[in-house]
Coordinates of C-alpha atoms and ligand atoms in Angstrom, one line a residue:
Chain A
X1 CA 18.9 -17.0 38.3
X2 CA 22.1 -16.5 36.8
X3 CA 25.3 -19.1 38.1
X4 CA 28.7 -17.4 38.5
X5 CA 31.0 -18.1 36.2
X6 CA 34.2 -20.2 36.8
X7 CA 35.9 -17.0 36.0
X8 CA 34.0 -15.1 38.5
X9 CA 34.2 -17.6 41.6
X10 CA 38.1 -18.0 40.9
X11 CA 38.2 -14.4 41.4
X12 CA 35.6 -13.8 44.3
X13 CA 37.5 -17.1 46.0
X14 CA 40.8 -15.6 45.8
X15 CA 39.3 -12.3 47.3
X16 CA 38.3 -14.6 49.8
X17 CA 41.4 -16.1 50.7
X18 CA 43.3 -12.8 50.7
X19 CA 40.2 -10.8 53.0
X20 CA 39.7 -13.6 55.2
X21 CA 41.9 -16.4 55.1
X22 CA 39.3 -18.8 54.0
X23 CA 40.3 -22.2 51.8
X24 CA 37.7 -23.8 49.9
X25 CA 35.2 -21.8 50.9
X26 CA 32.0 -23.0 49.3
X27 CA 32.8 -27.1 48.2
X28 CA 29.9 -28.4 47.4
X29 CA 27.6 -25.2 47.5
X30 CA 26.4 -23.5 43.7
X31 CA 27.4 -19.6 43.6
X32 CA 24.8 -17.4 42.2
X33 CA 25.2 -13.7 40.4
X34 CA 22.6 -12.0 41.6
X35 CA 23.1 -8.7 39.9
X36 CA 25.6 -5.4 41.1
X37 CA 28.1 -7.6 42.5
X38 CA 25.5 -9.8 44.9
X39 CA 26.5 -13.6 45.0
X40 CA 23.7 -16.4 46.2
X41 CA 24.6 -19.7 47.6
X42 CA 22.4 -22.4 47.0
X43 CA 22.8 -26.2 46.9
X44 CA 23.3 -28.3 43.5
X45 CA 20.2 -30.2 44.6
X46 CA 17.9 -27.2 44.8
X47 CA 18.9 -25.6 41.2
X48 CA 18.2 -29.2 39.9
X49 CA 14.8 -29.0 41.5
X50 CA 14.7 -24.9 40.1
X51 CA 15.2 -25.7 36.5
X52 CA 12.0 -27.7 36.7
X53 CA 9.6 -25.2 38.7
X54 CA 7.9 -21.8 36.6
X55 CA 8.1 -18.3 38.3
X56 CA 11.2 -18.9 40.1
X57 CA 12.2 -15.9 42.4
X58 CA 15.2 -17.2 44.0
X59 CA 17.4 -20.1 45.2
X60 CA 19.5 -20.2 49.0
X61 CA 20.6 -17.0 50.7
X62 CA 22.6 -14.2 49.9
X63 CA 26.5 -14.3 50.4
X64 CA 28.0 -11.2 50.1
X65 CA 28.3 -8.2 47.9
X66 CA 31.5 -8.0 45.3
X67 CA 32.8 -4.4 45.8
X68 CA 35.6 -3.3 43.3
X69 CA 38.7 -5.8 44.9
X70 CA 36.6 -6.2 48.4
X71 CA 34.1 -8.8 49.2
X72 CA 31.5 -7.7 52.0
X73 CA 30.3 -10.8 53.8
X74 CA 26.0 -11.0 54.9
X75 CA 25.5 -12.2 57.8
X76 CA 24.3 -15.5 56.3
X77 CA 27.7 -15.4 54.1
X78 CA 30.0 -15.0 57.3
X79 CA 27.6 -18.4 58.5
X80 CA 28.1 -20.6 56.1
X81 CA 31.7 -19.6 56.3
X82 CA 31.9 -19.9 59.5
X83 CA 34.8 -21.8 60.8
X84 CA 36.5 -21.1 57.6
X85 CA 37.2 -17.1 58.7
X86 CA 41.2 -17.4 59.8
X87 CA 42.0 -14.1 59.1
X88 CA 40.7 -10.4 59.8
X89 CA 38.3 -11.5 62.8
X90 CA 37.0 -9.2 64.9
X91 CA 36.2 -10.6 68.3
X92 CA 33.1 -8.6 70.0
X93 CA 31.5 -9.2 73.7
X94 CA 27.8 -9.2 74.0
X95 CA 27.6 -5.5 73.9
X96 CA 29.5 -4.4 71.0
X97 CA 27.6 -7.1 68.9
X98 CA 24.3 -5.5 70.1
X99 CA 25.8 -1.8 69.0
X100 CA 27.0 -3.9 65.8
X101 CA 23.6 -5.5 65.0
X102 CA 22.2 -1.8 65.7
X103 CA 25.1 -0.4 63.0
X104 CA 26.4 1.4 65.3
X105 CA 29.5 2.6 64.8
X106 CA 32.5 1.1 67.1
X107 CA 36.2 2.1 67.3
X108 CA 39.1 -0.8 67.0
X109 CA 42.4 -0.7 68.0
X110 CA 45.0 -3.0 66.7
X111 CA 46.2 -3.2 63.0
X112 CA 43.5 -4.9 60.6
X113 CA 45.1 -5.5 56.8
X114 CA 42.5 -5.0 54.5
X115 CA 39.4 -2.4 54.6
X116 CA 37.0 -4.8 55.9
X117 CA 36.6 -7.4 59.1
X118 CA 33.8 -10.0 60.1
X119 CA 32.6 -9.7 63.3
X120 CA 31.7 -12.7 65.8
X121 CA 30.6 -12.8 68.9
X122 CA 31.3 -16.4 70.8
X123 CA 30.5 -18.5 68.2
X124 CA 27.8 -16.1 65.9
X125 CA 29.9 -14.5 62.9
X126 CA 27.6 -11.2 62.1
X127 CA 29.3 -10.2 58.6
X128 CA 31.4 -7.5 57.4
X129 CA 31.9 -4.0 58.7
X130 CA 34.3 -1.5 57.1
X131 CA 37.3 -0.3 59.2
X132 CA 38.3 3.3 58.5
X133 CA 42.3 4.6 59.0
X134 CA 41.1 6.6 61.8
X135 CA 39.9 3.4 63.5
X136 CA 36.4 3.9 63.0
X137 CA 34.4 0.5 62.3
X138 CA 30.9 0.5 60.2
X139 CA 29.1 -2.7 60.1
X140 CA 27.5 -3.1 57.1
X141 CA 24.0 -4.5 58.8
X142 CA 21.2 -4.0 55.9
X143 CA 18.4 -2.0 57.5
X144 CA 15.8 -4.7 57.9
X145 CA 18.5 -6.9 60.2
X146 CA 19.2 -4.1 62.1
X147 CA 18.0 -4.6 65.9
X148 CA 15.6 -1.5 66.2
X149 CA 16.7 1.9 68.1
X150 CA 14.1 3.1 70.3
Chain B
X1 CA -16.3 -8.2 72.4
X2 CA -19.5 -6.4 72.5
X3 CA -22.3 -8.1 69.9
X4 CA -22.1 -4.4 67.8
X5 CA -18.7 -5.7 66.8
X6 CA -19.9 -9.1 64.6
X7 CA -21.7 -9.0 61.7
X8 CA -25.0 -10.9 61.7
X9 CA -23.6 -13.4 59.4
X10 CA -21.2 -13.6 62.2
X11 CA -23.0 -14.9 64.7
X12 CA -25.1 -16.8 62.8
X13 CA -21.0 -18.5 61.5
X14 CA -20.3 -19.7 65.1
X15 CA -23.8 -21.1 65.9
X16 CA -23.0 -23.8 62.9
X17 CA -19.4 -24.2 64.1
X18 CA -19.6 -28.0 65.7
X19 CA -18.7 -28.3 69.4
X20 CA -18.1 -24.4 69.9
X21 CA -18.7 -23.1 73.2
X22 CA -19.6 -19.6 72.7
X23 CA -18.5 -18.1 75.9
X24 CA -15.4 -20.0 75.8
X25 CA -15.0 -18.9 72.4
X26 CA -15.5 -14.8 73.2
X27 CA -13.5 -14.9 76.1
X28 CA -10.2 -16.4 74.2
X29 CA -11.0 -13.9 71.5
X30 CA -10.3 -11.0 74.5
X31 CA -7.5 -12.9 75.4
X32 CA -3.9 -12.1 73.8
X33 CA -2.2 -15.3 72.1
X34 CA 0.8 -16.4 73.5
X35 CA 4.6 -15.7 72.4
X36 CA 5.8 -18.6 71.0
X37 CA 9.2 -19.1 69.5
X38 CA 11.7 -21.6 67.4
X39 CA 14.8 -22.2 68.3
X40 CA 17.0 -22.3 64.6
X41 CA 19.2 -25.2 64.6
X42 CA 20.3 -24.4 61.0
X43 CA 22.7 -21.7 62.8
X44 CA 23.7 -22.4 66.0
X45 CA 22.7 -25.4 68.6
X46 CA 19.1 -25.0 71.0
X47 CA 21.4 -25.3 74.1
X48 CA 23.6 -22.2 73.0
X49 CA 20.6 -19.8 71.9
X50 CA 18.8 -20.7 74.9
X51 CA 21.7 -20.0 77.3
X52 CA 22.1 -16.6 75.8
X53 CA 17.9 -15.7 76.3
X54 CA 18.4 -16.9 79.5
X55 CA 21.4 -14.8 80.2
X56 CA 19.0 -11.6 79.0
X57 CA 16.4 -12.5 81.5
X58 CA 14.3 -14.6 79.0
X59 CA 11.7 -17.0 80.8
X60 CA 10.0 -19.2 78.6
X61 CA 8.7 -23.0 78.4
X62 CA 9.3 -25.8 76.2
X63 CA 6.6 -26.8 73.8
X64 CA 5.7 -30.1 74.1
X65 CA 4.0 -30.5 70.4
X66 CA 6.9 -28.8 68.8
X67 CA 10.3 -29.9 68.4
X68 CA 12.4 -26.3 69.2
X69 CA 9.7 -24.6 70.1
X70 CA 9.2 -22.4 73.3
X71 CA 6.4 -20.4 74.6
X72 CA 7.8 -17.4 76.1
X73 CA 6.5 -16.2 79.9
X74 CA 8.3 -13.6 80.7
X75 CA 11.8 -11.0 80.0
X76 CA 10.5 -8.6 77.1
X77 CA 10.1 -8.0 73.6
X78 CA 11.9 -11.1 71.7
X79 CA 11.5 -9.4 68.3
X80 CA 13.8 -6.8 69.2
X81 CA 16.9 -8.6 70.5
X82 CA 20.3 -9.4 68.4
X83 CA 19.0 -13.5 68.5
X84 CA 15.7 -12.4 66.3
X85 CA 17.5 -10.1 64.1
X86 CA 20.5 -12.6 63.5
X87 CA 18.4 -15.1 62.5
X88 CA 18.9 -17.6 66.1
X89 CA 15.1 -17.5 66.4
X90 CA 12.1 -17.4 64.7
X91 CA 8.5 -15.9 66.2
X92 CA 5.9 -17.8 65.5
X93 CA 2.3 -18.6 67.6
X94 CA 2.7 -22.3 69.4
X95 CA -0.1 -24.4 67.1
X96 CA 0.9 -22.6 64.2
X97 CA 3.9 -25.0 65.2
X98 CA 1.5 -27.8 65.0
X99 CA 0.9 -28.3 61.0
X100 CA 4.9 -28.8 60.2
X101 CA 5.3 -31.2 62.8
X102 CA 2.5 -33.6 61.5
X103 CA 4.2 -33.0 58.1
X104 CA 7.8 -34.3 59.6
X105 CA 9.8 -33.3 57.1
X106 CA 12.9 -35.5 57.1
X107 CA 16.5 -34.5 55.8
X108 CA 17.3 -35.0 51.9
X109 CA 13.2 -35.1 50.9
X110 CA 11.7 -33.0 48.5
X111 CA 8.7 -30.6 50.5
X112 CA 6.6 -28.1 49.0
X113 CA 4.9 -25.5 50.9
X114 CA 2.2 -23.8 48.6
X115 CA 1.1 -20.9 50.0
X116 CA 4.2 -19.9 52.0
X117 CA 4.3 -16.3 53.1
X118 CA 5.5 -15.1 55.5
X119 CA 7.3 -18.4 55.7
X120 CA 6.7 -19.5 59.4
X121 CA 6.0 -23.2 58.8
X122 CA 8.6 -22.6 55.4
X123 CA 11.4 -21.9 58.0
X124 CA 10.2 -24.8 59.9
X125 CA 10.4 -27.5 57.5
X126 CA 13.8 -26.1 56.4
X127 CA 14.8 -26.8 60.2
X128 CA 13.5 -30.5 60.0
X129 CA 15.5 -31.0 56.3
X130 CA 18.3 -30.0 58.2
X131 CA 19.9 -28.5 54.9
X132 CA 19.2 -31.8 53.0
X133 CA 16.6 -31.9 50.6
X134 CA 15.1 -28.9 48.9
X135 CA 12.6 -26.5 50.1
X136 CA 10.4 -25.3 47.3
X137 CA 8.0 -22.1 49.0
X138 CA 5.5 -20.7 47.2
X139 CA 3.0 -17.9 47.4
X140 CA 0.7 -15.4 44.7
X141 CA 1.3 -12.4 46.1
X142 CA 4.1 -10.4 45.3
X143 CA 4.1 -8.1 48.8
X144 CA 4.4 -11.1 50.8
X145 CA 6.9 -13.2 48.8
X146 CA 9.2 -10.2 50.0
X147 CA 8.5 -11.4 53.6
X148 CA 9.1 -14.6 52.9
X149 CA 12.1 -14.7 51.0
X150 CA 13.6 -12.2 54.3
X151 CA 12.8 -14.6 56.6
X152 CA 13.8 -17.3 54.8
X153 CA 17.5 -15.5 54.5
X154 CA 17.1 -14.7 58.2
X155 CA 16.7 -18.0 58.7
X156 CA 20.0 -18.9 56.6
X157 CA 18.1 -21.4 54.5
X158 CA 20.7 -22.9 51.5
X159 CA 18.4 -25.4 49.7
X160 CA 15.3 -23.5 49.4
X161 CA 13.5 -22.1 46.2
X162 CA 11.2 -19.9 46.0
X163 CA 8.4 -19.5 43.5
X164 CA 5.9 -17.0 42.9
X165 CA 2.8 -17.7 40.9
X166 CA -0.7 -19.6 41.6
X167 CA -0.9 -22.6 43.4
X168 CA -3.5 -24.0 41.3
X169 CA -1.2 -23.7 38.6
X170 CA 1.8 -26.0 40.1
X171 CA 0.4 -29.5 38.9
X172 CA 1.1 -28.1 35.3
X173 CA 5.0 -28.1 35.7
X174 CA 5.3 -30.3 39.4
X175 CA 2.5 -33.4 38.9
X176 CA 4.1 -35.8 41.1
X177 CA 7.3 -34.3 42.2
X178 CA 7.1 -33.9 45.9
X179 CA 7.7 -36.3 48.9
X180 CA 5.6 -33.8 51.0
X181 CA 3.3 -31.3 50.6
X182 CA 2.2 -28.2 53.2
X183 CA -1.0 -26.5 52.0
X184 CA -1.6 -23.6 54.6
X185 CA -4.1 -22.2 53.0
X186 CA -6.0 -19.0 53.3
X187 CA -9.0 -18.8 55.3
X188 CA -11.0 -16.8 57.3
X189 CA -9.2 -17.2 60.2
X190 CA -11.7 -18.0 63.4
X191 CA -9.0 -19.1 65.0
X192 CA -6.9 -16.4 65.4
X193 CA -9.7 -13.7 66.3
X194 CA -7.5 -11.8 69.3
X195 CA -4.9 -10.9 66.6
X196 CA -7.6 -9.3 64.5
X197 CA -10.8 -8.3 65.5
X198 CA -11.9 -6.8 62.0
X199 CA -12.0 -10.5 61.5
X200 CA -15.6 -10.7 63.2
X201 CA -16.7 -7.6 61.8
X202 CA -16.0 -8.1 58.0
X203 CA -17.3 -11.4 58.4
X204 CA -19.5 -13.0 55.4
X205 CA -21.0 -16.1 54.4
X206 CA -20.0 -15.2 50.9
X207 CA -16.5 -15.1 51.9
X208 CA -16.7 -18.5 53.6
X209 CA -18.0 -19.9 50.2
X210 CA -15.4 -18.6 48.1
X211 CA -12.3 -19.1 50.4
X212 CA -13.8 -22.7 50.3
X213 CA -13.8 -23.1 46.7
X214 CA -10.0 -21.7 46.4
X215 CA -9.1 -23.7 49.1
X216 CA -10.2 -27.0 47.7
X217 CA -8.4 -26.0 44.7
X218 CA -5.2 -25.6 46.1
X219 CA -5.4 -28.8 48.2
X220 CA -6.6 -30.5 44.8
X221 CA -3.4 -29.3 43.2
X222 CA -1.1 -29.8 45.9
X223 CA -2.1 -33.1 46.1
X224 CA -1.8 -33.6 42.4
X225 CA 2.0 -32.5 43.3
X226 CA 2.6 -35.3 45.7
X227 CA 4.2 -38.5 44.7
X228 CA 2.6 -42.1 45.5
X229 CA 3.6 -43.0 48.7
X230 CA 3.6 -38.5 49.6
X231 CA 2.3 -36.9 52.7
X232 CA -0.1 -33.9 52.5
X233 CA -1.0 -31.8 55.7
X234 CA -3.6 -29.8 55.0
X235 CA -4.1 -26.6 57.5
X236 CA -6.0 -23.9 58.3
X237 CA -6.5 -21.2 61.4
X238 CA -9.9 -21.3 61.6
X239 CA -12.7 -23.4 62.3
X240 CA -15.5 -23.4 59.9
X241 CA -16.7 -27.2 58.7
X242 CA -16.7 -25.2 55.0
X243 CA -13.2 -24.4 55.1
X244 CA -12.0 -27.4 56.9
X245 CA -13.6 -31.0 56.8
X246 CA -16.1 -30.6 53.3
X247 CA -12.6 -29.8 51.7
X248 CA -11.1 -32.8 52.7
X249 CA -14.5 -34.7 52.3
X250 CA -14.6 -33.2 48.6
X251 CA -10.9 -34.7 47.8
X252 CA -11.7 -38.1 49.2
X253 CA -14.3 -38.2 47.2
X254 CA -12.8 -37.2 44.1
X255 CA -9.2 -39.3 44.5
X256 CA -9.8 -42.8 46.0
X257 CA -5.9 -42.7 46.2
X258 CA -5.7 -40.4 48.8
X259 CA -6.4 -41.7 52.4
X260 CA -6.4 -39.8 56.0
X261 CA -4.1 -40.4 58.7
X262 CA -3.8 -40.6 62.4
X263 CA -2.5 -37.6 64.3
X264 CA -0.4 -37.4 67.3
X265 CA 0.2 -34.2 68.7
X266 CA 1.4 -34.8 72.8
X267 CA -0.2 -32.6 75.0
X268 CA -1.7 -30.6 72.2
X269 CA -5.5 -29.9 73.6
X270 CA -7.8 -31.3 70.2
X271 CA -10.7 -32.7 69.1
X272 CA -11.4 -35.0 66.5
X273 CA -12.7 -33.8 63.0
X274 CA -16.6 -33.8 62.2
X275 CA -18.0 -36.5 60.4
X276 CA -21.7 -35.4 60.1
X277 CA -22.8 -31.9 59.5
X278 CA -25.7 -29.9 59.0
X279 CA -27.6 -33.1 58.2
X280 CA -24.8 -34.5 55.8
X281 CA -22.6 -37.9 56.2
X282 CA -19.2 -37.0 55.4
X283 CA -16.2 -39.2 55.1
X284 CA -15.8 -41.1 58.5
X285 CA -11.9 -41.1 58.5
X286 CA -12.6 -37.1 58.9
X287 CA -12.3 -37.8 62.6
X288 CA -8.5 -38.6 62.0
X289 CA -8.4 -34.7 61.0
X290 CA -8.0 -32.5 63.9
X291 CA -9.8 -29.2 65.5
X292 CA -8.4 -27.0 67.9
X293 CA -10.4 -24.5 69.5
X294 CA -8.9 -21.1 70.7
X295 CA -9.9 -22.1 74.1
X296 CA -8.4 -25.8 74.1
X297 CA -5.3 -24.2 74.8
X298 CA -6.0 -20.7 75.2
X299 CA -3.5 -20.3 72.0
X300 CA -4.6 -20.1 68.3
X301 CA -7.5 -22.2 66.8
X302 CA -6.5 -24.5 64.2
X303 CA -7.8 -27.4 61.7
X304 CA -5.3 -30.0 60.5
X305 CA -5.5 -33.4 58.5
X306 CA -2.7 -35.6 57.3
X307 CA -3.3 -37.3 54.1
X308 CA -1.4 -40.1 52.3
X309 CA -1.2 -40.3 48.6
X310 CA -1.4 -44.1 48.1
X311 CA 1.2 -45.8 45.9
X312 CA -1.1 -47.5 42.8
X313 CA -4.5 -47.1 42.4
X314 CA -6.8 -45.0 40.7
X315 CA -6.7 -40.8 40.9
X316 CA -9.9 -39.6 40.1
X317 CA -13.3 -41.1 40.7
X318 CA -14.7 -39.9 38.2
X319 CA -17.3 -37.3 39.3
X320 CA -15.9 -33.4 40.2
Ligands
SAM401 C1 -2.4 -18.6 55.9 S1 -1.4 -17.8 54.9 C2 0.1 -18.8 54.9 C3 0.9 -18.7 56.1 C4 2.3 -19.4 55.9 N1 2.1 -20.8 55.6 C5 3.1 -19.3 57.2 O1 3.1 -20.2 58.0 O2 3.8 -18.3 57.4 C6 -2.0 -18.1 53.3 C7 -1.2 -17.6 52.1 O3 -1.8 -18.1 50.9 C8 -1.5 -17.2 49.9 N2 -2.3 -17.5 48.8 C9 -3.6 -17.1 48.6 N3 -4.1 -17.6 47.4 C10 -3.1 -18.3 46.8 C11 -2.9 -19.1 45.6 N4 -3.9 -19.1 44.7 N5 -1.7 -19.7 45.4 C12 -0.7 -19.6 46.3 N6 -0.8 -18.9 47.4 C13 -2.0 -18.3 47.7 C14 -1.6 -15.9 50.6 O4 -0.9 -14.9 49.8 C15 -1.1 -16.1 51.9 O5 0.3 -15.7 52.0

């Protein structure tokens, strides 16, 4: 378990704030580099109690994934961010968050800035999926979440 | 289940099993277990989640035992909806639900769970902490760590650690670190016969013996973990007095420290642990410990007992 450094989180905050909208996006929470680009959250609490333990695996859940000048938000990420997403929000009914959660991919209309939005459906944010200029939209659902297709 | 389809050892297993009806017990063994389920209030509130399963044609029941837990009665297969996959709820049988609850984690403590995978009960307690507190999950094998650590992210769980290595070896780094303690321990798993029916046919006495000795171990070590003044539940799924009570009877021998509690589980069908067996006196606070048959409640069979590290005294008695 490696912690981000300062320089690091300044820059994958900023990405943040640019993507998304978000302002102080973690507080409290300790950011983690889990390797290729992947950033853990965790609480300052539970790394106190991880410095003590042998054979540790991990600490909290994985945020999102650091992709050249784009951050792609987990599900979990897009969570714990939750009320925090102002900007780049893509608002789904029931159906197009089951296609979503099947990765399925959707068509938006509208203009989006960036190359990625988070999608949410009432109140559940679902992570990032990656908007195309042909207004194509691939949500980046890792297999194992992905609500099976019969 | 035809008699071809138990070992001899078997049979001769449930004749020693205290209590057990035998017809009782085959018939829930043909039975399927019922769908049970956790609402996760780390992600969204119970009202919300259960508004949206309801909207899907979800009918289900609140457990009474559990706190967010539902058995479900009818609307389809649960595991397959956007609410499982985005981490709203959590499968899991409706006794298994029992263990974590007698536990009661409460926010900002420190709760191990020892042998964790796939992380049902871990994902419970995280629930109770309420993102206070740390989490600590642990399990020895490597294939099902990757279970637990997907659930536990499922589950959006912040202040969780996870740890893979043996139990046994935890008192070495952890001696009197924890407010709580889970040790689910592995066992031969009576209880749970209709998931499994190679259960009954692979049965052994030999087995028995040795799950018993690992399993003392573990409860020995997690208990080692527990600060003065800690609570240990100690759980399996099965129903052997091996497995179950001469464990516990073997620690209150060994620790004078460590004491059994009451347990309270409303309208959770039980009996009360055995405190005299195959012509041994064990400890008679054993009836504080719990048994559930697979017919009590025509859901899993389970063994629970609460135990209470006390603050002073002395640990060892002196003769292991
Ligand atoms: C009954 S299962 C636990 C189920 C889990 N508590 C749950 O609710 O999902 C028992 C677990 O103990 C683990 N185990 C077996 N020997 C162990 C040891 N020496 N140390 C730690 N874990 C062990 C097994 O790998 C298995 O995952």
């Amino acid at each position: 378990m490696k912690l981000m450094d300062t320089g690091e989180r300044k820059h994958f905050e900023l990405r943040l704030r640019k993507q998304y909208g978000v302002e102080n996006p973690f507080e409290d929470l300790v950011l983690l580099a889990a390797g290729r680009g992947r950033v853990r959250a965790t609480t300052k609490e539970a790394l106190e109690v991880a410095k003590k333990l042998r054979r540790v695996q991990q600490a909290g859940v994985y945020i999102a994934k650091i992709s050249k000048e784009d951050v792609i938000l987990s599900i979990e990420g897009s969570q714990v961010l939750n009320g925090k997403i102002t900007k780049s929000v893509l608002d789904l009914d029931e159906e197009s968050a089951e296609k979503w959660m099947r990765a399925e991919v959707l068509e938006v209309r509208g203009k989006y800035e960036g190359k990625y939005v988070v999608g949410k459906c009432g109140d559940l944010y679902l992570g990032s999926g990656r908007i195309t200029r042909d207004g194509k939209l691939y949500p980046q659902v890792a297999k194992w979440r992905r609500i099976p297709v019969e | 289940m035809s008699n071809l389809m138990m070992s001899g050892d078997f049979r001769e297993c449930l004749s020693r099993i205290p209590d057990l009806d035998p017809e009782l017990f085959l018939e829930s063994c043909k039975r399927p277990l019922p769908e049970g389920f956790r609402i996760n209030t780390i992600k969204s509130s119970e009202e919300n989640v259960l508004k949206r399963l309801r909207q899907k044609g979800f009918v289900f029941e609140k457990i009474p035992w559990a706190r967010y837990g539902y058995i479900l009665r009818d609307g389809g297969e649960l595991g397959k909806t956007l609410e499982h996959m985005a981490g709203l709820i959590y499968l899991q049988g409706p006794v298994s639900m029992a263990p974590v609850e007698v536990l009661d984690p409460k926010p900002g403590e420190i709760v191990l769970d020892l042998c964790a995978a796939p992380g049902s009960k871990s994902t419970q307690i995280a629930q109770l902490l309420e993102n206070m507190g740390v989490l600590v999950a642990n399990d020895v094998n490597h294939e099902r760590i990757k279970a637990l650590s997907s659930n536990l992210q499922r589950f959006g769980v912040i202040n969780c650690v996870i740890t893979l290595t043996d139990g046994r070896k935890y008192p070495r780094f952890a001696r009197g670190f924890f407010d709580k303690v889970l040790i689910d321990v592995p066992c031969s798993s009576l209880g749970i016969i209709s998931k499994n029916w190679g259960i009954a046919k692979s049965w052994s006495l030999g087995m028995v013996e040795r799950l018993s000795r690992i399993q003392y171990q573990l409860l020995e070590a997690g208990f080692n973990c527990l600060k003065p003044g800690g609570v240990l539940v100690y759980s399996t799924c099965t129903l052997t007095v091996e497995e179950n009570e001469l464990v516990i009877d073997r620690l209150l021998k060994n620790y004078k420290n460590a004491k059994l509690e009451d347990i309270r589980l409303p309208s959770l069908k039980s009996r009360n642990g055995v405190v005299e067996w195959s012509g041994r006196r064990l400890n008679p606070d054993l009836e504080k410990a719990v048994r559930i048959m697979p017919y009590d409640n025509w859901a899993e069979g389970f063994f629970i007992a609460k135990i209470i590290k006390e603050v002073g005294g002395n640990e060892v008695n002196g003769y292991r």
